[in-house]
GROMACS .gro file of C-alpha atoms in nm:
model
  497
    1MET     CA    1   0.000   0.000   0.000
    2SER     CA    2   0.127   0.347  -0.083
    3ARG     CA    3   0.207   0.607   0.181
    4ALA     CA    4  -0.105   0.805   0.090
    5GLY     CA    5  -0.317   0.491   0.121
    6ARG     CA    6  -0.175   0.409   0.465
    7HIS     CA    7  -0.233   0.767   0.578
    8ALA     CA    8  -0.598   0.754   0.462
    9GLU     CA    9  -0.645   0.421   0.641
   10ARG     CA   10  -0.508   0.563   0.967
   11LEU     CA   11  -0.735   0.867   0.931
   12VAL     CA   12  -1.040   0.646   0.884
   13ASP     CA   13  -0.945   0.443   1.192
   14ALA     CA   14  -0.904   0.764   1.392
   15VAL     CA   15  -1.250   0.884   1.290
   16ASP     CA   16  -1.399   0.544   1.372
   17ALA     CA   17  -1.248   0.555   1.719
   18ARG     CA   18  -1.406   0.895   1.791
   19LEU     CA   19  -1.747   0.824   1.634
   20PRO     CA   20  -1.873   0.497   1.779
   21VAL     CA   21  -2.198   0.536   1.589
   22ILE     CA   22  -2.008   0.433   1.276
   23GLU     CA   23  -1.775   0.187   1.445
   24GLY     CA   24  -1.618  -0.043   1.191
   25GLY     CA   25  -1.634   0.229   0.924
   26PRO     CA   26  -1.935   0.104   0.720
   27LEU     CA   27  -2.027   0.459   0.621
   28LEU     CA   28  -1.675   0.583   0.554
   29ARG     CA   29  -1.603   0.277   0.341
   30LYS     CA   30  -1.936   0.273   0.158
   31ALA     CA   31  -1.882   0.231  -0.217
   32PHE     CA   32  -2.013   0.498  -0.454
   33PRO     CA   33  -2.028   0.442  -0.832
   34ASP     CA   34  -1.800   0.673  -1.030
   35HIS     CA   35  -1.997   0.692  -1.357
   36TRP     CA   36  -2.094   1.045  -1.455
   37SER     CA   37  -2.468   0.967  -1.466
   38PHE     CA   38  -2.469   0.919  -1.088
   39LEU     CA   39  -2.359   1.281  -1.033
   40LEU     CA   40  -2.695   1.433  -1.133
   41GLY     CA   41  -2.832   1.394  -0.782
   42GLU     CA   42  -2.523   1.563  -0.642
   43LEU     CA   43  -2.576   1.857  -0.878
   44ALA     CA   44  -2.923   1.900  -0.727
   45LEU     CA   45  -2.786   1.874  -0.373
   46TYR     CA   46  -2.512   2.133  -0.422
   47SER     CA   47  -2.748   2.368  -0.607
   48LEU     CA   48  -2.977   2.343  -0.305
   49LEU     CA   49  -2.689   2.439  -0.075
   50VAL     CA   50  -2.619   2.748  -0.290
   51LEU     CA   51  -2.991   2.830  -0.277
   52ILE     CA   52  -2.990   2.813   0.103
   53VAL     CA   53  -2.680   3.030   0.143
   54THR     CA   54  -2.794   3.299  -0.101
   55GLY     CA   55  -3.152   3.281   0.024
   56VAL     CA   56  -3.047   3.346   0.384
   57TRP     CA   57  -2.849   3.648   0.265
   58LEU     CA   58  -3.144   3.785   0.065
   59THR     CA   59  -3.383   3.758   0.360
   60LEU     CA   60  -3.175   4.021   0.542
   61PHE     CA   61  -3.276   4.286   0.289
   62PHE     CA   62  -3.609   4.180   0.139
   63GLN     CA   63  -3.935   4.330   0.273
   64PRO     CA   64  -4.235   4.098   0.213
   65GLU     CA   65  -4.498   4.373   0.225
   66MET     CA   66  -4.756   4.499  -0.023
   67ARG     CA   67  -4.798   4.845   0.126
   68GLU     CA   68  -4.755   5.112  -0.137
   69VAL     CA   69  -4.441   5.328  -0.138
   70VAL     CA   70  -4.285   5.580  -0.378
   71TYR     CA   71  -3.954   5.466  -0.521
   72SER     CA   72  -3.657   5.694  -0.456
   73GLY     CA   73  -3.364   5.460  -0.514
   74SER     CA   74  -3.076   5.459  -0.759
   75TYR     CA   75  -3.261   5.333  -1.067
   76VAL     CA   76  -3.358   5.663  -1.231
   77PRO     CA   77  -3.628   5.540  -1.478
   78LEU     CA   78  -3.850   5.425  -1.187
   79GLN     CA   79  -3.793   5.717  -0.948
   80GLY     CA   80  -4.124   5.863  -0.830
   81VAL     CA   81  -4.322   5.553  -0.935
   82ARG     CA   82  -4.563   5.400  -0.685
   83MET     CA   83  -4.492   5.036  -0.609
   84SER     CA   84  -4.514   4.777  -0.333
   85ALA     CA   85  -4.253   4.761  -0.060
   86ALA     CA   86  -4.159   4.414  -0.187
   87PHE     CA   87  -4.069   4.548  -0.532
   88ASP     CA   88  -3.897   4.850  -0.380
   89SER     CA   89  -3.675   4.626  -0.165
   90THR     CA   90  -3.598   4.407  -0.468
   91LEU     CA   91  -3.475   4.714  -0.657
   92SER     CA   92  -3.276   4.818  -0.350
   93ILE     CA   93  -3.107   4.477  -0.337
   94SER     CA   94  -3.028   4.501  -0.708
   95PHE     CA   95  -2.888   4.855  -0.720
   96ASP     CA   96  -2.810   4.982  -0.370
   97VAL     CA   97  -2.683   4.682  -0.170
   98ARG     CA   98  -2.321   4.590  -0.240
   99GLY     CA   99  -2.318   4.256  -0.419
  100GLY     CA  100  -2.697   4.239  -0.407
  101LEU     CA  101  -2.757   4.186  -0.778
  102LEU     CA  102  -2.493   3.911  -0.787
  103MET     CA  103  -2.661   3.731  -0.497
  104ARG     CA  104  -3.008   3.772  -0.649
  105GLN     CA  105  -2.901   3.630  -0.981
  106THR     CA  106  -2.699   3.349  -0.820
  107HIS     CA  107  -3.010   3.254  -0.624
  108HIS     CA  108  -3.222   3.255  -0.939
  109TRP     CA  109  -2.973   3.054  -1.145
  110ALA     CA  110  -2.934   2.804  -0.862
  111ALA     CA  111  -3.312   2.757  -0.855
  112LEU     CA  112  -3.319   2.686  -1.229
  113VAL     CA  113  -3.032   2.438  -1.206
  114PHE     CA  114  -3.178   2.274  -0.894
  115VAL     CA  115  -3.509   2.189  -1.061
  116ALA     CA  116  -3.333   2.084  -1.382
  117ALA     CA  117  -3.096   1.854  -1.192
  118ILE     CA  118  -3.384   1.688  -1.006
  119GLY     CA  119  -3.564   1.633  -1.337
  120ALA     CA  120  -3.253   1.488  -1.503
  121HIS     CA  121  -3.188   1.269  -1.198
  122LEU     CA  122  -3.542   1.132  -1.212
  123LEU     CA  123  -3.501   1.061  -1.584
  124ARG     CA  124  -3.179   0.870  -1.515
  125ILE     CA  125  -3.352   0.663  -1.250
  126PHE     CA  126  -3.649   0.601  -1.480
  127PHE     CA  127  -3.455   0.496  -1.789
  128THR     CA  128  -3.221   0.264  -1.593
  129GLY     CA  129  -3.494   0.104  -1.382
  130ALA     CA  130  -3.338   0.217  -1.055
  131PHE     CA  131  -3.687   0.266  -0.910
  132ARG     CA  132  -3.753  -0.106  -0.870
  133ARG     CA  133  -3.760  -0.303  -0.548
  134PRO     CA  134  -3.636  -0.213  -0.290
  135ARG     CA  135  -3.618   0.154  -0.401
  136GLU     CA  136  -3.982   0.235  -0.472
  137LEU     CA  137  -4.005   0.462  -0.168
  138ASN     CA  138  -3.703   0.660  -0.281
  139TRP     CA  139  -3.869   0.711  -0.619
  140VAL     CA  140  -4.181   0.842  -0.444
  141ILE     CA  141  -3.961   1.075  -0.238
  142GLY     CA  142  -3.786   1.197  -0.553
  143VAL     CA  143  -4.113   1.275  -0.732
  144THR     CA  144  -4.236   1.456  -0.421
  145LEU     CA  145  -3.911   1.655  -0.413
  146PHE     CA  146  -3.971   1.757  -0.773
  147ALA     CA  147  -4.328   1.869  -0.699
  148VAL     CA  148  -4.223   2.065  -0.388
  149SER     CA  149  -3.937   2.228  -0.579
  150LEU     CA  150  -4.185   2.347  -0.844
  151ALA     CA  151  -4.400   2.506  -0.574
  152GLU     CA  152  -4.093   2.655  -0.404
  153GLY     CA  153  -3.967   2.800  -0.730
  154PHE     CA  154  -4.303   2.955  -0.816
  155ALA     CA  155  -4.334   3.108  -0.468
  156GLY     CA  156  -3.988   3.264  -0.491
  157TYR     CA  157  -4.050   3.380  -0.848
  158SER     CA  158  -4.362   3.564  -0.729
  159LEU     CA  159  -4.209   3.747  -0.429
  160PRO     CA  160  -4.059   4.052  -0.611
  161ASP     CA  161  -4.413   4.162  -0.710
  162ASP     CA  162  -4.299   4.280  -1.053
  163LEU     CA  163  -4.525   4.289  -1.358
  164LEU     CA  164  -4.408   3.950  -1.486
  165SER     CA  165  -4.447   3.760  -1.159
  166GLY     CA  166  -4.775   3.938  -1.092
  167THR     CA  167  -4.906   3.808  -1.423
  168GLY     CA  168  -4.814   3.459  -1.304
  169LEU     CA  169  -5.004   3.514  -0.980
  170ARG     CA  170  -5.305   3.630  -1.178
  171ILE     CA  171  -5.293   3.305  -1.376
  172ALA     CA  172  -5.263   3.109  -1.050
  173GLN     CA  173  -5.570   3.288  -0.917
  174GLY     CA  174  -5.761   3.198  -1.234
  175ILE     CA  175  -5.663   2.833  -1.188
  176MET     CA  176  -5.795   2.839  -0.832
  177LEU     CA  177  -6.123   2.991  -0.951
  178SER     CA  178  -6.165   2.710  -1.207
  179ILE     CA  179  -6.199   2.448  -0.932
  180PRO     CA  180  -6.570   2.360  -0.915
  181VAL     CA  181  -6.774   2.476  -0.615
  182VAL     CA  182  -6.483   2.563  -0.383
  183GLY     CA  183  -6.267   2.763  -0.627
  184THR     CA  184  -6.381   3.108  -0.516
  185TYR     CA  185  -6.326   3.019  -0.151
  186VAL     CA  186  -5.976   2.883  -0.221
  187ALA     CA  187  -5.875   3.198  -0.412
  188PHE     CA  188  -6.021   3.426  -0.144
  189PHE     CA  189  -5.836   3.238   0.130
  190VAL     CA  190  -5.499   3.234  -0.051
  191PHE     CA  191  -5.504   3.600  -0.153
  192GLY     CA  192  -5.673   3.727   0.162
  193GLY     CA  193  -5.958   3.898  -0.020
  194GLN     CA  194  -6.060   4.005  -0.368
  195TYR     CA  195  -5.771   3.993  -0.615
  196PRO     CA  196  -5.507   4.127  -0.584
  197ALA     CA  197  -5.580   4.189  -0.212
  198HIS     CA  198  -5.290   4.281   0.017
  199ASP     CA  199  -5.174   3.956   0.174
  200ILE     CA  200  -5.041   3.730  -0.102
  201ILE     CA  201  -4.673   3.838  -0.080
  202THR     CA  202  -4.683   3.827   0.300
  203ARG     CA  203  -4.822   3.474   0.285
  204LEU     CA  204  -4.586   3.351   0.014
  205TYR     CA  205  -4.280   3.472   0.207
  206PRO     CA  206  -4.292   3.225   0.502
  207LEU     CA  207  -4.397   2.955   0.257
  208HIS     CA  208  -4.086   3.023   0.047
  209VAL     CA  209  -3.827   3.080   0.320
  210LEU     CA  210  -3.951   2.845   0.594
  211LEU     CA  211  -4.217   2.583   0.522
  212LEU     CA  212  -4.119   2.455   0.175
  213PRO     CA  213  -3.742   2.465   0.243
  214GLY     CA  214  -3.804   2.263   0.560
  215VAL     CA  215  -3.998   2.006   0.360
  216LEU     CA  216  -3.723   1.996   0.097
  217LEU     CA  217  -3.447   1.944   0.355
  218ALA     CA  218  -3.647   1.672   0.530
  219LEU     CA  219  -3.708   1.490   0.202
  220VAL     CA  220  -3.343   1.522   0.098
  221ALA     CA  221  -3.228   1.385   0.435
  222LEU     CA  222  -3.469   1.091   0.410
  223HIS     CA  223  -3.359   1.028   0.051
  224LEU     CA  224  -2.990   1.020   0.146
  225MET     CA  225  -3.058   0.791   0.443
  226LEU     CA  226  -3.232   0.543   0.214
  227VAL     CA  227  -2.949   0.566  -0.041
  228VAL     CA  228  -2.697   0.480   0.230
  229TYR     CA  229  -2.913   0.199   0.368
  230LEU     CA  230  -3.010   0.042   0.034
  231LYS     CA  231  -2.679   0.121  -0.144
  232HIS     CA  232  -2.652   0.257  -0.497
  233THR     CA  233  -2.750   0.073  -0.808
  234GLN     CA  234  -2.465   0.006  -1.050
  235TRP     CA  235  -2.401  -0.085  -1.411
  236ARG     CA  236  -2.341  -0.447  -1.500
  237GLY     CA  237  -1.979  -0.547  -1.549
  238PRO     CA  238  -1.704  -0.775  -1.423
  239GLY     CA  239  -1.738  -0.816  -1.048
  240HIS     CA  240  -2.072  -0.631  -1.037
  241THR     CA  241  -2.350  -0.849  -0.898
  242GLN     CA  242  -2.684  -0.813  -0.727
  243ARG     CA  243  -2.514  -0.868  -0.390
  244ASN     CA  244  -2.230  -0.616  -0.391
  245ALA     CA  245  -2.153  -0.250  -0.465
  246VAL     CA  246  -1.839  -0.159  -0.658
  247GLY     CA  247  -1.701   0.193  -0.663
  248LYS     CA  248  -1.501   0.455  -0.477
  249PRO     CA  249  -1.510   0.446  -0.095
  250PHE     CA  250  -1.692   0.734   0.065
  251PHE     CA  251  -1.374   0.856   0.237
  252PRO     CA  252  -1.143   0.987   0.113
  253GLN     CA  253  -1.193   0.927  -0.262
  254PHE     CA  254  -1.562   1.008  -0.296
  255THR     CA  255  -1.560   1.298  -0.052
  256GLY     CA  256  -1.267   1.450  -0.241
  257SER     CA  257  -1.427   1.426  -0.585
  258SER     CA  258  -1.771   1.524  -0.457
  259GLY     CA  259  -1.628   1.822  -0.269
  260GLY     CA  260  -1.459   1.932  -0.589
  261LEU     CA  261  -1.791   1.905  -0.771
  262ALA     CA  262  -1.956   2.121  -0.503
  263VAL     CA  263  -1.697   2.394  -0.554
  264ILE     CA  264  -1.740   2.374  -0.934
  265VAL     CA  265  -2.120   2.398  -0.906
  266ALA     CA  266  -2.097   2.704  -0.681
  267GLY     CA  267  -1.838   2.865  -0.906
  268VAL     CA  268  -2.037   2.809  -1.224
  269LEU     CA  269  -2.354   2.948  -1.066
  270VAL     CA  270  -2.173   3.261  -0.949
  271LEU     CA  271  -2.014   3.295  -1.294
  272LEU     CA  272  -2.355   3.269  -1.459
  273ALA     CA  273  -2.489   3.532  -1.219
  274GLY     CA  274  -2.205   3.763  -1.316
  275ILE     CA  275  -2.225   3.732  -1.695
  276ALA     CA  276  -2.579   3.613  -1.779
  277GLN     CA  277  -2.864   3.839  -1.678
  278VAL     CA  278  -3.174   3.668  -1.539
  279ASN     CA  279  -3.506   3.811  -1.418
  280PRO     CA  280  -3.434   4.185  -1.470
  281VAL     CA  281  -3.738   4.305  -1.274
  282TRP     CA  282  -3.656   4.672  -1.332
  283ASN     CA  283  -3.739   4.623  -1.701
  284TYR     CA  284  -4.083   4.485  -1.615
  285GLY     CA  285  -4.177   4.747  -1.357
  286PRO     CA  286  -4.410   4.707  -1.056
  287TYR     CA  287  -4.720   4.494  -1.087
  288ARG     CA  288  -5.048   4.657  -1.180
  289PRO     CA  289  -5.366   4.451  -1.232
  290ASP     CA  290  -5.456   4.642  -1.549
  291GLN     CA  291  -5.125   4.571  -1.726
  292VAL     CA  292  -4.956   4.262  -1.870
  293SER     CA  293  -4.599   4.237  -1.996
  294THR     CA  294  -4.556   4.164  -2.365
  295ALA     CA  295  -4.433   3.809  -2.432
  296SER     CA  296  -4.470   3.710  -2.066
  297GLN     CA  297  -4.294   3.379  -2.007
  298PRO     CA  298  -4.261   3.192  -1.675
  299ASP     CA  299  -3.950   3.004  -1.567
  300TRP     CA  300  -3.903   2.688  -1.772
  301TYR     CA  301  -4.020   2.445  -1.505
  302VAL     CA  302  -4.377   2.580  -1.508
  303GLY     CA  303  -4.374   2.659  -1.879
  304PHE     CA  304  -4.561   2.338  -1.957
  305LEU     CA  305  -4.860   2.463  -1.757
  306GLU     CA  306  -4.860   2.787  -1.954
  307GLY     CA  307  -4.848   2.588  -2.278
  308ALA     CA  308  -5.133   2.361  -2.173
  309LEU     CA  309  -5.349   2.664  -2.095
  310ARG     CA  310  -5.281   2.808  -2.440
  311LEU     CA  311  -5.358   2.486  -2.629
  312VAL     CA  312  -5.697   2.394  -2.484
  313PRO     CA  313  -5.991   2.552  -2.675
  314PRO     CA  314  -6.235   2.776  -2.484
  315TRP     CA  315  -6.463   2.503  -2.352
  316GLU     CA  316  -6.725   2.595  -2.091
  317THR     CA  317  -7.021   2.415  -1.934
  318ASN     CA  318  -7.301   2.564  -1.725
  319VAL     CA  319  -7.438   2.327  -1.460
  320ALA     CA  320  -7.698   2.438  -1.202
  321GLY     CA  321  -7.585   2.797  -1.224
  322HIS     CA  322  -7.214   2.706  -1.203
  323THR     CA  323  -6.978   2.762  -1.494
  324LEU     CA  324  -6.713   2.495  -1.545
  325MET     CA  325  -6.412   2.642  -1.724
  326TRP     CA  326  -6.272   2.328  -1.888
  327ASN     CA  327  -6.007   2.530  -2.073
  328VAL     CA  328  -5.849   2.612  -1.734
  329LEU     CA  329  -5.951   2.318  -1.515
  330LEU     CA  330  -5.829   2.045  -1.752
  331PRO     CA  331  -5.480   2.179  -1.839
  332ALA     CA  332  -5.393   2.339  -1.505
  333VAL     CA  333  -5.556   2.110  -1.246
  334VAL     CA  334  -5.648   1.774  -1.400
  335LEU     CA  335  -5.346   1.734  -1.629
  336PRO     CA  336  -5.075   1.796  -1.361
  337GLY     CA  337  -5.269   1.574  -1.121
  338LEU     CA  338  -5.273   1.289  -1.372
  339LEU     CA  339  -4.905   1.345  -1.453
  340PHE     CA  340  -4.788   1.313  -1.094
  341ALA     CA  341  -5.029   1.026  -1.026
  342ALA     CA  342  -4.873   0.837  -1.317
  343LEU     CA  343  -4.521   0.911  -1.191
  344TYR     CA  344  -4.604   0.788  -0.842
  345ALA     CA  345  -4.771   0.471  -0.967
  346TYR     CA  346  -4.531   0.372  -1.245
  347PRO     CA  347  -4.278   0.162  -1.044
  348PHE     CA  348  -4.555  -0.047  -0.891
  349VAL     CA  349  -4.743  -0.092  -1.219
  350GLU     CA  350  -4.437  -0.189  -1.422
  351GLN     CA  351  -4.316  -0.444  -1.167
  352ARG     CA  352  -4.660  -0.604  -1.155
  353LEU     CA  353  -4.681  -0.626  -1.534
  354THR     CA  354  -4.328  -0.760  -1.577
  355GLY     CA  355  -4.336  -0.999  -1.282
  356GLU     CA  356  -4.033  -0.835  -1.118
  357TRP     CA  357  -4.218  -0.756  -0.798
  358SER     CA  358  -4.071  -1.034  -0.585
  359ALA     CA  359  -3.696  -0.993  -0.650
  360GLU     CA  360  -3.464  -0.708  -0.559
  361ARG     CA  361  -3.288  -0.531  -0.847
  362HIS     CA  362  -2.953  -0.365  -0.783
  363LEU     CA  363  -2.817  -0.355  -1.139
  364CYS     CA  364  -2.915  -0.082  -1.383
  365ASP     CA  365  -3.089  -0.157  -1.710
  366ARG     CA  366  -2.960   0.003  -2.023
  367PRO     CA  367  -3.243   0.198  -2.189
  368ARG     CA  368  -3.213   0.002  -2.514
  369GLU     CA  369  -3.285  -0.322  -2.328
  370ARG     CA  370  -3.623  -0.190  -2.212
  371PRO     CA  371  -3.779  -0.058  -2.534
  372VAL     CA  372  -4.129  -0.008  -2.393
  373ARG     CA  373  -4.013   0.178  -2.081
  374THR     CA  374  -3.768   0.387  -2.285
  375GLY     CA  375  -4.036   0.461  -2.542
  376LEU     CA  376  -4.273   0.580  -2.269
  377GLY     CA  377  -4.001   0.801  -2.120
  378VAL     CA  378  -3.915   0.959  -2.455
  379ALA     CA  379  -4.284   1.006  -2.535
  380GLY     CA  380  -4.335   1.186  -2.204
  381THR     CA  381  -4.032   1.407  -2.268
  382VAL     CA  382  -4.159   1.496  -2.617
  383TRP     CA  383  -4.504   1.568  -2.474
  384TYR     CA  384  -4.347   1.804  -2.220
  385GLY     CA  385  -4.145   1.971  -2.497
  386VAL     CA  386  -4.458   2.035  -2.703
  387LEU     CA  387  -4.626   2.204  -2.404
  388LEU     CA  388  -4.313   2.409  -2.337
  389LEU     CA  389  -4.311   2.533  -2.697
  390ALA     CA  390  -4.683   2.611  -2.672
  391GLY     CA  391  -4.611   2.833  -2.372
  392GLY     CA  392  -4.415   3.060  -2.608
  393ASN     CA  393  -4.640   3.041  -2.914
  394ASP     CA  394  -4.669   3.420  -2.930
  395VAL     CA  395  -4.292   3.465  -2.918
  396ILE     CA  396  -4.244   3.199  -3.187
  397ALA     CA  397  -4.507   3.363  -3.407
  398GLN     CA  398  -4.350   3.707  -3.371
  399THR     CA  399  -3.996   3.578  -3.427
  400PHE     CA  400  -4.072   3.375  -3.742
  401ARG     CA  401  -4.348   3.604  -3.877
  402VAL     CA  402  -4.618   3.336  -3.882
  403SER     CA  403  -4.973   3.319  -3.756
  404VAL     CA  404  -5.007   3.249  -3.384
  405ASN     CA  405  -5.330   3.059  -3.459
  406ALA     CA  406  -5.149   2.837  -3.709
  407ILE     CA  407  -4.877   2.759  -3.455
  408THR     CA  408  -5.138   2.684  -3.190
  409TRP     CA  409  -5.314   2.433  -3.417
  410VAL     CA  410  -4.987   2.269  -3.519
  411LEU     CA  411  -4.897   2.226  -3.152
  412ARG     CA  412  -5.245   2.092  -3.072
  413VAL     CA  413  -5.194   1.818  -3.331
  414ALA     CA  414  -4.839   1.758  -3.207
  415PHE     CA  415  -4.968   1.728  -2.849
  416VAL     CA  416  -5.166   1.420  -2.957
  417LEU     CA  417  -4.947   1.267  -3.229
  418ALA     CA  418  -4.588   1.356  -3.138
  419PRO     CA  419  -4.572   1.137  -2.821
  420VAL     CA  420  -4.715   0.839  -3.014
  421VAL     CA  421  -4.461   0.879  -3.294
  422ALA     CA  422  -4.181   0.925  -3.041
  423PHE     CA  423  -4.283   0.605  -2.862
  424LEU     CA  424  -4.294   0.396  -3.180
  425VAL     CA  425  -3.965   0.531  -3.316
  426THR     CA  426  -3.785   0.489  -2.982
  427ARG     CA  427  -3.910   0.134  -2.935
  428TRP     CA  428  -3.796   0.039  -3.285
  429LEU     CA  429  -3.459   0.207  -3.236
  430CYS     CA  430  -3.399   0.027  -2.903
  431ARG     CA  431  -3.473  -0.310  -3.059
  432ALA     CA  432  -3.252  -0.235  -3.359
  433LEU     CA  433  -2.962  -0.128  -3.136
  434THR     CA  434  -2.995  -0.439  -2.921
  435ALA     CA  435  -3.000  -0.668  -3.227
  436ALA     CA  436  -2.698  -0.493  -3.380
  437GLU     CA  437  -2.507  -0.519  -3.053
  438THR     CA  438  -2.587  -0.889  -3.017
  439GLU     CA  439  -2.467  -0.952  -3.370
  440ARG     CA  440  -2.149  -0.754  -3.308
  441LEU     CA  441  -2.076  -0.949  -2.991
  442ALA     CA  442  -2.136  -1.283  -3.162
  443GLU     CA  443  -1.941  -1.214  -3.484
  444GLY     CA  444  -1.681  -0.967  -3.362
  445VAL     CA  445  -1.568  -0.628  -3.490
  446PRO     CA  446  -1.485  -0.597  -3.864
  447THR     CA  447  -1.116  -0.524  -3.913
  448GLY     CA  448  -1.146  -0.391  -4.267
  449ARG     CA  449  -0.925  -0.670  -4.400
  450ILE     CA  450  -1.077  -0.884  -4.675
  451ARG     CA  451  -0.944  -1.226  -4.763
  452GLN     CA  452  -1.032  -1.477  -5.031
  453SER     CA  453  -1.151  -1.820  -4.922
  454VAL     CA  454  -1.045  -2.148  -5.083
  455THR     CA  455  -1.374  -2.158  -5.271
  456GLY     CA  456  -1.308  -1.822  -5.436
  457GLY     CA  457  -1.538  -1.614  -5.217
  458TYR     CA  458  -1.443  -1.311  -5.010
  459GLU     CA  459  -1.475  -1.276  -4.636
  460THR     CA  460  -1.416  -0.991  -4.390
  461ASP     CA  461  -1.192  -1.057  -4.095
  462HIS     CA  462  -1.337  -0.998  -3.748
  463GLU     CA  463  -1.174  -0.949  -3.412
  464PRO     CA  464  -1.329  -1.022  -3.071
  465VAL     CA  465  -1.494  -0.728  -2.898
  466GLU     CA  466  -1.250  -0.589  -2.644
  467THR     CA  467  -1.409  -0.263  -2.527
  468PHE     CA  468  -1.752  -0.228  -2.370
  469ARG     CA  469  -1.976   0.055  -2.267
  470PRO     CA  470  -2.097   0.048  -1.905
  471GLY     CA  471  -2.358  -0.222  -1.865
  472ALA     CA  472  -2.306  -0.368  -2.213
  473PRO     CA  473  -2.354  -0.746  -2.249
  474ARG     CA  474  -2.053  -0.975  -2.269
  475ARG     CA  475  -2.000  -1.338  -2.346
  476PRO     CA  476  -2.180  -1.556  -2.260
  477LEU     CA  477  -2.481  -1.375  -2.403
  478THR     CA  478  -2.710  -1.530  -2.141
  479GLY     CA  479  -2.549  -1.303  -1.882
  480ALA     CA  480  -2.663  -0.983  -2.055
  481ARG     CA  481  -2.990  -0.949  -1.865
  482THR     CA  482  -2.896  -1.122  -1.541
  483GLY     CA  483  -2.580  -0.937  -1.456
  484THR     CA  484  -2.359  -1.247  -1.485
  485PRO     CA  485  -2.008  -1.128  -1.569
  486SER     CA  486  -1.811  -1.272  -1.856
  487ARG     CA  487  -1.580  -1.563  -1.780
  488THR     CA  488  -1.344  -1.450  -2.054
  489PRO     CA  489  -1.100  -1.179  -1.943
  490ARG     CA  490  -1.164  -0.853  -2.120
  491ALA     CA  491  -1.015  -0.506  -2.130
  492PRO     CA  492  -1.151  -0.267  -1.868
  493GLU     CA  493  -1.458  -0.061  -1.947
  494ARG     CA  494  -1.413   0.289  -2.073
  495PRO     CA  495  -1.642   0.517  -1.868
  496GLY     CA  496  -1.861   0.745  -2.073
  497ARG     CA  497  -1.815   0.564  -2.405
   0.00000   0.00000   0.00000
């Protein structure tokens, strides 16, 4: 063992001696996979840490009040304009507090990356089948984290009380009103009176800085506890079985690389805040109920709701004196409810249909080996993309000089047909890739050399396959789906190929 290795071993023993709760070092020696796809969850975690640090700093200067004031700060174009104290303090943070704009934009960029990393992490888990027994509860926790992060992002997005975020609140109030029977009561309770009332910012503030962050931290802690207890999934390969975990030990290798990633994430977010402007509220101005910003667009993670609202035709039904606004209720209440219900139920439904309910699964599937699951995932992603495009149909129409009605109808058709086409194409492509890979493994890799046989024909020379992508099947072929490693020695895998 090298000197560095002996030093690390002594350090682990010293920590074990002082922390009897981890006596024997099971936590410090826990193996973590080193493939890049397993870092998506860490990106979310470190973005959350940046959010907490910058959010605590911003709370020292932000005033969550809707009382009207006259602006007299440094931004000349808005001097003398009446606005809420919340918007006034946002401008003060941006222009009068040293480093305030950098912290505001770092906070906003971290929120965007945080939600994106959770979404990408969930997609990785979905496509590799890492949600199967015994990890169904962790999947449920992850989906709940995603839903809570959407609510947290929308609450924070609405706090500055600018014209853009106020438009979003107005849409939220319309969604509440669309709920049959109780909609008016829900909207009145949330806003504290007739819209826009005077309490919404004051109520969103503790929700954004206290309640939802507490829920997020509790869910993250529970998620990490289950990860440690159940251990990570891993790609198939030599020495990788259903009963072990192969990778870097938690200390010092994983902590060193993960700590480096944390510093990189924080640095990139601060760099983005310094060079890429985001949410310039001074350009939008204070919120007024009689005004709407041109080309109003929400943050990307709620853009699909905006798109759904724009695609549904103006359907209404009058029942016993009550008007049911289907064009709001269906896309903004029913559709998200069905989406998250499907996400929660999917692990249990798939395992029942495939008969995998009884056995634990610790090895990742490659997406091409599960054509139906992969097709469903791609179809859902395409469906989300169509709704996201629909949320900017006016911007697309203005940019490309086409009719907004034409774009809306094209996207309505795509909403129905594009996911079906994506599913069929993806399923076919997965099967084709699997067949080609099986043939390549059985026949070898063409060398490009052609030789003439004794009968006068020509044949191409082949060499055995020596390099494999993570999780790729090896000889014998029967081990491809069971995780049985090859008995024939092969060259090491090349991560990321």
